[in-house]
PDB file of C-alpha atoms in Angstrom:
ATOM      1  CA  UNK A   1      -1.835 -19.510  -8.685  1.00  0.00           C
ATOM      2  CA  UNK A   2      -4.688 -21.165  -6.771  1.00  0.00           C
ATOM      3  CA  UNK A   3      -8.310 -20.270  -6.129  1.00  0.00           C
ATOM      4  CA  UNK A   4      -9.877 -21.194  -2.799  1.00  0.00           C
ATOM      5  CA  UNK A   5     -13.514 -22.028  -2.237  1.00  0.00           C
ATOM      6  CA  UNK A   6     -14.453 -18.390  -1.683  1.00  0.00           C
ATOM      7  CA  UNK A   7     -13.104 -17.462  -5.098  1.00  0.00           C
ATOM      8  CA  UNK A   8     -10.080 -15.566  -3.781  1.00  0.00           C
ATOM      9  CA  UNK A   9      -7.095 -15.861  -6.094  1.00  0.00           C
ATOM     10  CA  UNK A  10      -3.936 -16.859  -4.204  1.00  0.00           C
ATOM     11  CA  UNK A  11      -0.576 -16.159  -5.813  1.00  0.00           C
ATOM     12  CA  UNK A  12       2.828 -17.172  -4.529  1.00  0.00           C
ATOM     13  CA  UNK A  13       6.324 -16.094  -5.462  1.00  0.00           C
ATOM     14  CA  UNK A  14       7.029 -12.776  -7.140  1.00  0.00           C
ATOM     15  CA  UNK A  15       3.854 -10.912  -8.146  1.00  0.00           C
ATOM     16  CA  UNK A  16       3.173 -10.477 -11.846  1.00  0.00           C
ATOM     17  CA  UNK A  17       1.985  -7.085 -12.957  1.00  0.00           C
ATOM     18  CA  UNK A  18       2.521  -3.524 -11.766  1.00  0.00           C
ATOM     19  CA  UNK A  19       0.189  -3.402  -8.783  1.00  0.00           C
ATOM     20  CA  UNK A  20       2.022  -5.762  -6.451  1.00  0.00           C
ATOM     21  CA  UNK A  21       4.785  -4.269  -4.319  1.00  0.00           C
ATOM     22  CA  UNK A  22       5.836  -0.994  -5.951  1.00  0.00           C
ATOM     23  CA  UNK A  23       2.594   0.687  -5.076  1.00  0.00           C
ATOM     24  CA  UNK A  24       3.890   4.040  -4.080  1.00  0.00           C
ATOM     25  CA  UNK A  25       6.760   4.502  -6.449  1.00  0.00           C
ATOM     26  CA  UNK A  26       5.219   7.108  -8.695  1.00  0.00           C
ATOM     27  CA  UNK A  27       2.005   9.118  -8.575  1.00  0.00           C
ATOM     28  CA  UNK A  28       0.437   9.037 -11.985  1.00  0.00           C
ATOM     29  CA  UNK A  29      -2.537  11.186 -11.183  1.00  0.00           C
ATOM     30  CA  UNK A  30      -5.914   9.606 -11.889  1.00  0.00           C
ATOM     31  CA  UNK A  31      -5.763   7.221 -14.833  1.00  0.00           C
ATOM     32  CA  UNK A  32      -3.013   4.947 -13.557  1.00  0.00           C
ATOM     33  CA  UNK A  33      -2.778   6.281 -10.048  1.00  0.00           C
ATOM     34  CA  UNK A  34      -0.392   3.646  -8.782  1.00  0.00           C
ATOM     35  CA  UNK A  35       2.237   1.990 -10.938  1.00  0.00           C
ATOM     36  CA  UNK A  36       5.036  -0.389 -10.035  1.00  0.00           C
ATOM     37  CA  UNK A  37       8.638   0.769 -10.152  1.00  0.00           C
ATOM     38  CA  UNK A  38      10.759  -1.655  -8.238  1.00  0.00           C
ATOM     39  CA  UNK A  39      10.947  -2.754  -4.634  1.00  0.00           C
ATOM     40  CA  UNK A  40       9.016  -0.593  -2.205  1.00  0.00           C
ATOM     41  CA  UNK A  41      11.136  -1.731   0.738  1.00  0.00           C
ATOM     42  CA  UNK A  42      14.322  -0.026  -0.410  1.00  0.00           C
ATOM     43  CA  UNK A  43      15.452   3.080   1.406  1.00  0.00           C
ATOM     44  CA  UNK A  44      14.463   6.330  -0.250  1.00  0.00           C
ATOM     45  CA  UNK A  45      15.299   9.726   1.118  1.00  0.00           C
ATOM     46  CA  UNK A  46      13.792  11.770  -1.703  1.00  0.00           C
ATOM     47  CA  UNK A  47      10.480  13.565  -1.812  1.00  0.00           C
ATOM     48  CA  UNK A  48       7.353  11.410  -1.644  1.00  0.00           C
ATOM     49  CA  UNK A  49       6.064   9.940  -4.851  1.00  0.00           C
ATOM     50  CA  UNK A  50       2.832   8.223  -5.661  1.00  0.00           C
ATOM     51  CA  UNK A  51       2.447   5.392  -3.992  1.00  0.00           C
ATOM     52  CA  UNK A  52       1.052  -0.720   1.732  1.00  0.00           C
ATOM     53  CA  UNK A  53      -4.876 -10.300   6.428  1.00  0.00           C
ATOM     54  CA  UNK A  54      -7.817 -14.569   7.129  1.00  0.00           C
ATOM     55  CA  UNK A  55      -5.861 -16.475   4.582  1.00  0.00           C
ATOM     56  CA  UNK A  56      -2.852 -18.035   6.278  1.00  0.00           C
ATOM     57  CA  UNK A  57       0.405 -16.430   5.104  1.00  0.00           C
ATOM     58  CA  UNK A  58       2.993 -18.776   3.667  1.00  0.00           C
ATOM     59  CA  UNK A  59       6.419 -18.870   5.234  1.00  0.00           C
ATOM     60  CA  UNK A  60       9.117 -17.931   2.750  1.00  0.00           C
ATOM     61  CA  UNK A  61      12.023 -20.355   2.516  1.00  0.00           C
ATOM     62  CA  UNK A  62      15.227 -19.285   4.197  1.00  0.00           C
ATOM     63  CA  UNK A  63      18.145 -18.182   2.065  1.00  0.00           C
ATOM     64  CA  UNK A  64      20.939 -20.719   1.531  1.00  0.00           C
ATOM     65  CA  UNK A  65      22.903 -19.189   4.403  1.00  0.00           C
ATOM     66  CA  UNK A  66      19.926 -19.483   6.728  1.00  0.00           C
ATOM     67  CA  UNK A  67      19.675 -15.702   7.121  1.00  0.00           C
ATOM     68  CA  UNK A  68      16.864 -13.370   6.078  1.00  0.00           C
ATOM     69  CA  UNK A  69      16.683 -12.262   2.481  1.00  0.00           C
ATOM     70  CA  UNK A  70      17.691  -8.685   1.711  1.00  0.00           C
ATOM     71  CA  UNK A  71      14.083  -7.507   1.459  1.00  0.00           C
ATOM     72  CA  UNK A  72      12.956  -9.205   4.661  1.00  0.00           C
ATOM     73  CA  UNK A  73      16.018  -7.925   6.535  1.00  0.00           C
ATOM     74  CA  UNK A  74      15.169  -4.412   5.346  1.00  0.00           C
ATOM     75  CA  UNK A  75      11.614  -4.730   6.630  1.00  0.00           C
ATOM     76  CA  UNK A  76      12.876  -6.069   9.952  1.00  0.00           C
ATOM     77  CA  UNK A  77      15.164  -3.055  10.341  1.00  0.00           C
ATOM     78  CA  UNK A  78      12.695  -0.394   9.162  1.00  0.00           C
ATOM     79  CA  UNK A  79       9.245  -1.313  10.461  1.00  0.00           C
ATOM     80  CA  UNK A  80      10.000  -1.355  14.224  1.00  0.00           C
ATOM     81  CA  UNK A  81      11.416   2.170  13.953  1.00  0.00           C
ATOM     82  CA  UNK A  82       8.131   3.589  12.684  1.00  0.00           C
ATOM     83  CA  UNK A  83       6.253   4.871  15.730  1.00  0.00           C
ATOM     84  CA  UNK A  84       3.486   6.254  13.512  1.00  0.00           C
ATOM     85  CA  UNK A  85       1.353   3.721  11.644  1.00  0.00           C
ATOM     86  CA  UNK A  86      -0.224   4.064   8.197  1.00  0.00           C
ATOM     87  CA  UNK A  87      -3.545   5.276   9.642  1.00  0.00           C
ATOM     88  CA  UNK A  88      -1.957   8.056  11.677  1.00  0.00           C
ATOM     89  CA  UNK A  89       0.113   9.063   8.664  1.00  0.00           C
ATOM     90  CA  UNK A  90      -2.944   9.282   6.434  1.00  0.00           C
ATOM     91  CA  UNK A  91      -4.819  11.309   9.038  1.00  0.00           C
ATOM     92  CA  UNK A  92      -1.929  13.772   9.163  1.00  0.00           C
ATOM     93  CA  UNK A  93      -1.894  14.002   5.369  1.00  0.00           C
ATOM     94  CA  UNK A  94      -5.652  14.541   5.114  1.00  0.00           C
ATOM     95  CA  UNK A  95      -5.476  17.226   7.824  1.00  0.00           C
ATOM     96  CA  UNK A  96      -2.854  19.071   5.764  1.00  0.00           C
ATOM     97  CA  UNK A  97      -5.044  19.169   2.637  1.00  0.00           C
ATOM     98  CA  UNK A  98      -8.577  20.460   3.327  1.00  0.00           C
ATOM     99  CA  UNK A  99     -11.496  18.376   2.003  1.00  0.00           C
ATOM    100  CA  UNK A 100      -9.228  15.556   0.839  1.00  0.00           C
ATOM    101  CA  UNK A 101      -9.426  11.771   0.957  1.00  0.00           C
ATOM    102  CA  UNK A 102      -6.585   9.335   1.624  1.00  0.00           C
ATOM    103  CA  UNK A 103      -5.634   7.188  -1.346  1.00  0.00           C
ATOM    104  CA  UNK A 104      -2.132   5.845  -0.695  1.00  0.00           C
ATOM    105  CA  UNK A 105       0.665   5.442   1.840  1.00  0.00           C
ATOM    106  CA  UNK A 106       3.954   3.570   1.916  1.00  0.00           C
ATOM    107  CA  UNK A 107       6.585   3.245   4.619  1.00  0.00           C
ATOM    108  CA  UNK A 108       9.953   4.289   3.218  1.00  0.00           C
ATOM    109  CA  UNK A 109      13.276   5.770   4.234  1.00  0.00           C
ATOM    110  CA  UNK A 110      15.881   4.193   6.512  1.00  0.00           C
ATOM    111  CA  UNK A 111      15.805   2.888  10.111  1.00  0.00           C
ATOM    112  CA  UNK A 112      17.342   6.200  11.201  1.00  0.00           C
ATOM    113  CA  UNK A 113      14.816   8.288   9.282  1.00  0.00           C
ATOM    114  CA  UNK A 114      11.623   6.374   8.437  1.00  0.00           C
ATOM    115  CA  UNK A 115       8.767   8.221   6.794  1.00  0.00           C
ATOM    116  CA  UNK A 116       5.448   7.623   5.095  1.00  0.00           C
ATOM    117  CA  UNK A 117       5.051   8.655   1.465  1.00  0.00           C
ATOM    118  CA  UNK A 118       1.341   9.533   1.339  1.00  0.00           C
ATOM    119  CA  UNK A 119      -1.123  10.560  -1.335  1.00  0.00           C
ATOM    120  CA  UNK A 120      -4.460  12.312  -0.888  1.00  0.00           C
ATOM    121  CA  UNK A 121      -6.968  13.689  -3.392  1.00  0.00           C
ATOM    122  CA  UNK A 122      -9.769  16.221  -3.312  1.00  0.00           C
ATOM    123  CA  UNK A 123     -13.250  15.596  -4.696  1.00  0.00           C
ATOM    124  CA  UNK A 124     -12.379  17.115  -8.078  1.00  0.00           C
ATOM    125  CA  UNK A 125      -9.528  14.640  -8.557  1.00  0.00           C
ATOM    126  CA  UNK A 126      -6.601  16.892  -7.643  1.00  0.00           C
ATOM    127  CA  UNK A 127      -3.750  14.787  -6.239  1.00  0.00           C
ATOM    128  CA  UNK A 128      -1.387  15.892  -3.479  1.00  0.00           C
ATOM    129  CA  UNK A 129       1.637  13.997  -2.142  1.00  0.00           C
ATOM    130  CA  UNK A 130       3.030  14.511   1.345  1.00  0.00           C
ATOM    131  CA  UNK A 131       5.897  13.122   3.356  1.00  0.00           C
ATOM    132  CA  UNK A 132       4.915  12.249   6.929  1.00  0.00           C
ATOM    133  CA  UNK A 133       7.618  11.627   9.528  1.00  0.00           C
ATOM    134  CA  UNK A 134       7.115   8.075  10.813  1.00  0.00           C
ATOM    135  CA  UNK A 135       8.437   8.981  14.261  1.00  0.00           C
ATOM    136  CA  UNK A 136       6.865  12.366  14.997  1.00  0.00           C
ATOM    137  CA  UNK A 137       3.823  12.084  12.738  1.00  0.00           C
ATOM    138  CA  UNK A 138       4.446  15.567  11.340  1.00  0.00           C
ATOM    139  CA  UNK A 139       3.389  16.088   7.719  1.00  0.00           C
ATOM    140  CA  UNK A 140       5.527  18.074   5.327  1.00  0.00           C
ATOM    141  CA  UNK A 141       4.103  20.557   2.815  1.00  0.00           C
ATOM    142  CA  UNK A 142       1.767  19.031   0.214  1.00  0.00           C
ATOM    143  CA  UNK A 143       2.943  18.845  -3.373  1.00  0.00           C
ATOM    144  CA  UNK A 144       0.234  19.149  -6.023  1.00  0.00           C
ATOM    145  CA  UNK A 145       0.519  16.649  -8.872  1.00  0.00           C
ATOM    146  CA  UNK A 146      -0.910  16.643 -12.401  1.00  0.00           C
ATOM    147  CA  UNK A 147      -3.620  19.172 -13.203  1.00  0.00           C
ATOM    148  CA  UNK A 148      -4.590  17.356 -16.409  1.00  0.00           C
ATOM    149  CA  UNK A 149      -8.404  17.667 -16.610  1.00  0.00           C
ATOM    150  CA  UNK A 150      -8.897  14.145 -17.973  1.00  0.00           C
ATOM    151  CA  UNK A 151      -6.778  12.624 -15.195  1.00  0.00           C
ATOM    152  CA  UNK A 152      -8.678  14.566 -12.566  1.00  0.00           C
ATOM    153  CA  UNK A 153     -12.029  13.537 -14.000  1.00  0.00           C
ATOM    154  CA  UNK A 154     -11.059   9.868 -14.033  1.00  0.00           C
ATOM    155  CA  UNK A 155      -9.772   9.954 -10.475  1.00  0.00           C
ATOM    156  CA  UNK A 156     -12.856  11.822  -9.276  1.00  0.00           C
ATOM    157  CA  UNK A 157     -15.004   9.036 -10.738  1.00  0.00           C
ATOM    158  CA  UNK A 158     -12.864   6.410  -9.017  1.00  0.00           C
ATOM    159  CA  UNK A 159     -13.160   8.177  -5.679  1.00  0.00           C
ATOM    160  CA  UNK A 160     -16.927   8.348  -6.090  1.00  0.00           C
ATOM    161  CA  UNK A 161     -17.092   4.612  -6.814  1.00  0.00           C
ATOM    162  CA  UNK A 162     -14.905   3.669  -3.842  1.00  0.00           C
ATOM    163  CA  UNK A 163     -17.279   3.002  -0.956  1.00  0.00           C
ATOM    164  CA  UNK A 164     -14.568   1.244   1.085  1.00  0.00           C
ATOM    165  CA  UNK A 165     -12.042   3.496   2.855  1.00  0.00           C
ATOM    166  CA  UNK A 166      -8.321   2.854   3.189  1.00  0.00           C
ATOM    167  CA  UNK A 167      -8.828   2.010   6.857  1.00  0.00           C
ATOM    168  CA  UNK A 168     -11.600  -0.487   6.092  1.00  0.00           C
ATOM    169  CA  UNK A 169      -9.483  -2.168   3.416  1.00  0.00           C
ATOM    170  CA  UNK A 170      -6.524  -2.391   5.797  1.00  0.00           C
ATOM    171  CA  UNK A 171      -8.736  -3.881   8.516  1.00  0.00           C
ATOM    172  CA  UNK A 172      -9.942  -6.554   6.105  1.00  0.00           C
ATOM    173  CA  UNK A 173      -6.338  -7.437   5.246  1.00  0.00           C
ATOM    174  CA  UNK A 174      -5.050  -7.503   8.823  1.00  0.00           C
ATOM    175  CA  UNK A 175      -7.960  -9.625   9.993  1.00  0.00           C
ATOM    176  CA  UNK A 176      -6.714 -12.261   7.564  1.00  0.00           C
ATOM    177  CA  UNK A 177      -2.979 -11.831   8.114  1.00  0.00           C
ATOM    178  CA  UNK A 178      -1.876 -10.537  11.494  1.00  0.00           C
ATOM    179  CA  UNK A 179       0.865  -8.002  10.980  1.00  0.00           C
ATOM    180  CA  UNK A 180       1.794  -4.425  10.111  1.00  0.00           C
ATOM    181  CA  UNK A 181       0.481  -2.534   7.097  1.00  0.00           C
ATOM    182  CA  UNK A 182       3.459  -1.038   5.315  1.00  0.00           C
ATOM    183  CA  UNK A 183       1.809  -0.041   2.050  1.00  0.00           C
ATOM    184  CA  UNK A 184      -1.704   0.698   0.825  1.00  0.00           C
ATOM    185  CA  UNK A 185      -3.076   2.289  -2.325  1.00  0.00           C
ATOM    186  CA  UNK A 186      -6.174   2.781  -4.455  1.00  0.00           C
ATOM    187  CA  UNK A 187      -5.925   1.778  -8.112  1.00  0.00           C
ATOM    188  CA  UNK A 188      -7.407  -0.467 -10.769  1.00  0.00           C
ATOM    189  CA  UNK A 189      -8.073  -4.121 -10.085  1.00  0.00           C
ATOM    190  CA  UNK A 190      -5.643  -6.607 -11.615  1.00  0.00           C
ATOM    191  CA  UNK A 191      -8.393  -8.274 -13.601  1.00  0.00           C
ATOM    192  CA  UNK A 192      -8.587  -5.309 -15.963  1.00  0.00           C
ATOM    193  CA  UNK A 193     -11.529  -3.057 -16.642  1.00  0.00           C
ATOM    194  CA  UNK A 194     -12.380  -0.005 -14.590  1.00  0.00           C
ATOM    195  CA  UNK A 195     -13.022  -1.674 -11.232  1.00  0.00           C
ATOM    196  CA  UNK A 196     -11.332   0.228  -8.406  1.00  0.00           C
ATOM    197  CA  UNK A 197      -9.467  -1.795  -5.797  1.00  0.00           C
ATOM    198  CA  UNK A 198      -7.309  -1.248  -2.743  1.00  0.00           C
ATOM    199  CA  UNK A 199      -3.967  -3.021  -2.599  1.00  0.00           C
ATOM    200  CA  UNK A 200      -2.746  -3.600   0.958  1.00  0.00           C
ATOM    201  CA  UNK A 201       0.653  -4.953   2.003  1.00  0.00           C
ATOM    202  CA  UNK A 202       0.876  -6.633   5.423  1.00  0.00           C
ATOM    203  CA  UNK A 203       4.227  -7.653   6.948  1.00  0.00           C
ATOM    204  CA  UNK A 204       4.289 -10.480   9.501  1.00  0.00           C
ATOM    205  CA  UNK A 205       6.845  -9.993  12.318  1.00  0.00           C
ATOM    206  CA  UNK A 206       7.678 -13.674  12.764  1.00  0.00           C
ATOM    207  CA  UNK A 207       9.239 -14.048   9.310  1.00  0.00           C
ATOM    208  CA  UNK A 208       9.061 -10.483   7.837  1.00  0.00           C
ATOM    209  CA  UNK A 209       7.233 -11.762   4.769  1.00  0.00           C
ATOM    210  CA  UNK A 210       4.844  -9.412   2.989  1.00  0.00           C
ATOM    211  CA  UNK A 211       1.346 -10.511   2.011  1.00  0.00           C
ATOM    212  CA  UNK A 212      -0.393  -8.404  -0.630  1.00  0.00           C
ATOM    213  CA  UNK A 213      -4.188  -8.233  -0.688  1.00  0.00           C
ATOM    214  CA  UNK A 214      -6.337  -6.793  -3.456  1.00  0.00           C
ATOM    215  CA  UNK A 215      -9.691  -5.644  -2.105  1.00  0.00           C
ATOM    216  CA  UNK A 216     -12.664  -4.446  -4.142  1.00  0.00           C
ATOM    217  CA  UNK A 217     -13.112  -0.752  -3.315  1.00  0.00           C
ATOM    218  CA  UNK A 218     -16.873  -0.907  -3.844  1.00  0.00           C
ATOM    219  CA  UNK A 219     -17.777  -4.108  -1.985  1.00  0.00           C
ATOM    220  CA  UNK A 220     -14.839  -4.785   0.333  1.00  0.00           C
ATOM    221  CA  UNK A 221     -14.461  -8.307  -1.092  1.00  0.00           C
ATOM    222  CA  UNK A 222     -10.976  -9.814  -1.181  1.00  0.00           C
ATOM    223  CA  UNK A 223     -10.149 -10.358  -4.846  1.00  0.00           C
ATOM    224  CA  UNK A 224      -6.710 -11.898  -4.482  1.00  0.00           C
ATOM    225  CA  UNK A 225      -3.740 -12.329  -2.171  1.00  0.00           C
ATOM    226  CA  UNK A 226      -0.056 -12.883  -2.794  1.00  0.00           C
ATOM    227  CA  UNK A 227       2.685 -13.903  -0.381  1.00  0.00           C
ATOM    228  CA  UNK A 228       6.085 -12.461  -1.236  1.00  0.00           C
ATOM    229  CA  UNK A 229       8.831 -15.050  -0.922  1.00  0.00           C
ATOM    230  CA  UNK A 230      11.704 -12.544  -1.187  1.00  0.00           C
TER     231      UNK A 230
END
C-alpha cells in the first residue's frame, strides 16, 4: 500500500476487506448496505441482490500462458455486450420506484444475457432492488428489502449525508482511469467510522483490469484506489 502526495491510498493486488469487488453481492439494508461475497464478475442469472479514474492504472501481469486471467477474460466477454451503461440502468431503476435515489449497480449475467443488478432507496431508508436488462434498458419489478426500522433510519441518515451522487462519483473515477464503470455502490468508508463513501469499479479495455476507487460521499474526495491484478 502506498500513499501519494495528495493523500490518496493506493493498494495493489487483491483488495483486503469487504468493500472491494463484491459490492453488489447482497443487499443488507441500511447498516451494512454493501458487503463482499466473492467475485462480482462471475455470471449470475438469479434475481438482483444488493450490490461498480487520474491515477494511472497498473497493468496486471499476464498469466503464465500469456492469456488473460479468468476474471479479465470474463470482463472482456461481458462488458462489450452491455448496450446500457450504469447511468442508464440507474435511471431506469429510479424511474420504477417513485421518489427514490440510486445507491448501487453492478453488471452481471452472461454475454448472452447481461443485466444490471441495481439498488435504490427512498428518503425513509426503504431499499428496493431491481434487475435492469443491459441490452434493452428495461427494468424488472422492484423487490422491497428489509423493513427493519433501525436499518431504515441508518440508511436514511447516510442518504442525507451523501452530497455526492452516484453519477458524480463515477465521473471522478473515470476522469482518473479511462474505462467502463461496471460496479458502483454507497457504503461505509474503509477507514471505519460512519463516513459514507462511494466505491466505483472501472474496467480498462486495453487490459481488462479493474480499478476500484473509494470516494467520500460528502466531499467527493478520492480516499483510496486499488488495481485488481486478477
